[in-house]
CSV table of C-alpha atoms in Angstrom, one decimal:
chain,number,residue,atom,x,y,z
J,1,UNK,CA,143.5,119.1,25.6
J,2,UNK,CA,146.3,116.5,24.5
J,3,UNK,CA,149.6,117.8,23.1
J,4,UNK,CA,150.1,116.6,19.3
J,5,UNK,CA,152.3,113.6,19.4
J,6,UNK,CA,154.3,113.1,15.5
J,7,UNK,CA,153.0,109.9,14.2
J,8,UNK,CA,153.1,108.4,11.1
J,9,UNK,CA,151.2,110.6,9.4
J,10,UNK,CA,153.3,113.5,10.1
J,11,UNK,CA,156.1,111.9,9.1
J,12,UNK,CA,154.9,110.6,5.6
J,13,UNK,CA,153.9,114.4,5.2
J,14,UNK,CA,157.4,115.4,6.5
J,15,UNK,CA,158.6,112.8,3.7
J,16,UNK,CA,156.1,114.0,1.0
J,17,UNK,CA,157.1,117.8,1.3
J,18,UNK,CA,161.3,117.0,1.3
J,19,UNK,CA,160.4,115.2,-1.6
J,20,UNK,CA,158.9,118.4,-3.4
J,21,UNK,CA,161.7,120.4,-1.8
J,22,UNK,CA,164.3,118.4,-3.2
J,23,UNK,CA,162.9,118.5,-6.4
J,24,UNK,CA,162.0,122.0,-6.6
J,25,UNK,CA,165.5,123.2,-5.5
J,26,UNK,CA,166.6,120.8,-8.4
J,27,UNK,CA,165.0,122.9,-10.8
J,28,UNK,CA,166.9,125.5,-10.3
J,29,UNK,CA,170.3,124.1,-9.5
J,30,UNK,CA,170.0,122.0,-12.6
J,31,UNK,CA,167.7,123.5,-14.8
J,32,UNK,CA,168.4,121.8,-18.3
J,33,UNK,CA,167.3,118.3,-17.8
J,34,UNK,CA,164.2,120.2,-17.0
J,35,UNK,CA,164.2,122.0,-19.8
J,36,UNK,CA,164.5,119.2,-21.9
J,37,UNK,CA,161.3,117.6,-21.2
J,38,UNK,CA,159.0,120.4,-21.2
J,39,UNK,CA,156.4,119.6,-23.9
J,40,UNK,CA,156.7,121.8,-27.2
J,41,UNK,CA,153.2,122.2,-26.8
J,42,UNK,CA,153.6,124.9,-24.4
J,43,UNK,CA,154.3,128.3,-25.2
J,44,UNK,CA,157.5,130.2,-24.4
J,45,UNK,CA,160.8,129.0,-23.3
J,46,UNK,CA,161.3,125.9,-21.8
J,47,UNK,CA,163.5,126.9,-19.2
J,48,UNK,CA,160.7,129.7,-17.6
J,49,UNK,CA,158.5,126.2,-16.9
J,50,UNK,CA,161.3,124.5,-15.5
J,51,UNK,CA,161.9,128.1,-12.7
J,52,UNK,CA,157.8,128.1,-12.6
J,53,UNK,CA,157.3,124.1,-12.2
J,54,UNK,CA,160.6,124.6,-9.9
J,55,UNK,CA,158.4,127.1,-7.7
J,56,UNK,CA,155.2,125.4,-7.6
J,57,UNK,CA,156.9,122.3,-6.6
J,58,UNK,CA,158.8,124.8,-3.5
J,59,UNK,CA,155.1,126.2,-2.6
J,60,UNK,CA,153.5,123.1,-2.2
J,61,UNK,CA,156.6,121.6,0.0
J,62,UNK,CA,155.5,124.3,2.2
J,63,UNK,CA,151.9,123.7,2.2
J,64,UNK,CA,152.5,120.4,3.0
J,65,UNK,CA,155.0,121.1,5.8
J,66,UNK,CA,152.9,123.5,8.0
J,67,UNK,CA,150.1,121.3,9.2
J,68,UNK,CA,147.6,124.5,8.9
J,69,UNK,CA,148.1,124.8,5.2
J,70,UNK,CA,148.9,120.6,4.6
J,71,UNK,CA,145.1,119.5,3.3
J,72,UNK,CA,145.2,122.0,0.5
J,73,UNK,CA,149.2,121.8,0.2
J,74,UNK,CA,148.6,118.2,-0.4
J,75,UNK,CA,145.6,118.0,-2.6
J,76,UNK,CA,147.2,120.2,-5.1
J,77,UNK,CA,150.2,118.3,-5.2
J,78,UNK,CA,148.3,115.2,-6.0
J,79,UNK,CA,146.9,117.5,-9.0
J,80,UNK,CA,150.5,118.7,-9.4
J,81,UNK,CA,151.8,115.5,-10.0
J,82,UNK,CA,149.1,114.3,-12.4
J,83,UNK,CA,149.8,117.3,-14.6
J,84,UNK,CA,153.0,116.9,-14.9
J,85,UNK,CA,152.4,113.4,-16.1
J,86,UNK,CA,153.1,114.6,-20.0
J,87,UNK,CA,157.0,115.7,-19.5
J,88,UNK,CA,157.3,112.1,-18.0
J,89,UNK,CA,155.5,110.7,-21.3
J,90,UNK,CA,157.9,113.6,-23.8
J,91,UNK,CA,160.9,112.0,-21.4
J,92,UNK,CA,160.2,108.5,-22.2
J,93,UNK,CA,159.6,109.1,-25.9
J,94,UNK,CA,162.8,111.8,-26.6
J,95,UNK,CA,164.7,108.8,-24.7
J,96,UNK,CA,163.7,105.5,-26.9
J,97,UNK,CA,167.3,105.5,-28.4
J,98,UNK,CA,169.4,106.0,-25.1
J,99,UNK,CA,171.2,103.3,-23.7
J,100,UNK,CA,169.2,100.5,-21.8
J,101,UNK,CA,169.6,102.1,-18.4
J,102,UNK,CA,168.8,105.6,-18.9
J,103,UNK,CA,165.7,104.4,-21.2
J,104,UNK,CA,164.6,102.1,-18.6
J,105,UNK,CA,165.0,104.7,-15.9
J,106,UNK,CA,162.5,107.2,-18.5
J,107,UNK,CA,160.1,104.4,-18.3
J,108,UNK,CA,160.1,103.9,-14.8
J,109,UNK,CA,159.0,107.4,-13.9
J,110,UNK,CA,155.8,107.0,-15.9
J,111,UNK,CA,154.2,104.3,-13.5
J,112,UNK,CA,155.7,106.5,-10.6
J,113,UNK,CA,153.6,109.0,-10.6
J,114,UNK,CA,150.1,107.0,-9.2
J,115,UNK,CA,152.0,106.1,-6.4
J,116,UNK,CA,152.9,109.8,-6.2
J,117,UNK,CA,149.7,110.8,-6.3
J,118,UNK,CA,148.1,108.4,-4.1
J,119,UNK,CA,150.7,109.3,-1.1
J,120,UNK,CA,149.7,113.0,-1.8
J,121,UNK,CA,145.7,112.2,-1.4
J,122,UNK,CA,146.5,110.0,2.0
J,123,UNK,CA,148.5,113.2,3.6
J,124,UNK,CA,145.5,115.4,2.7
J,125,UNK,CA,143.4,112.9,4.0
J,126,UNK,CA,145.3,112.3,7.4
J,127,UNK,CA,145.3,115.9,7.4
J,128,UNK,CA,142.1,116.2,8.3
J,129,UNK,CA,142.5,113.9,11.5
């Protein structure tokens, strides 16, 4: 039987699930520009979505990281990132009247997340190799 070599697809995974690390950890380090784009729609207190979104994105770094659990890890974070598509939409909007750069950098994050979930379908995918 040949040993597993890392390729490319391990490392894109690798990359994928530091991503979702570093962000999760963020969620809890820094917690109020979190907090500050949770949609009002959803009931409670914004800051229990930020621990909770903060968690989920934690879980799925690990799914993504054990090669066992990395199909699954990786399909939900390609649902992850589509649902958390509306904060990105409340960010841009709450941030029309900011200064150019920060208003522009709201904006940016809303075309971000295809690519986002695109990579997250192709690690699932090359999971299965």
């Amino acid at each position: 039987m040949a040993e597993h070599l890392p390729g490319r697809s391990d490392r894109s995974a690798g990359l994928l699930a530091r991503l979702l690390a570093t962000a999760g950890t963020a969620h809890f380090v820094v917690p109020g520009p979190f907090d500050a784009i949770v949609p009002k729609i959803l009931p409670g207190n914004p800051r229990a979505w930020t621990y909770a979104s903060g968690a989920v994105e934690l879980a799925l770094a690990a799914g993504i990281a054990l090669p066992r659990t990395r199909r699954a890890g990786a399909l939900l974070a390609a649902g992850f990132f589509a649902g958390v598509f509306p904060a990105n939409v409340k960010m841009a909007r709450d941030w029309r009247d900011r200064p150019a750069p920060l208003r522009k950098a709201a904006c940016a994050r809303l075309p971000l997340q295809v690519p986002l979930v695109l990579w997250a379908l192709k690690v699932s995918r090359d999971a299965d190799r």
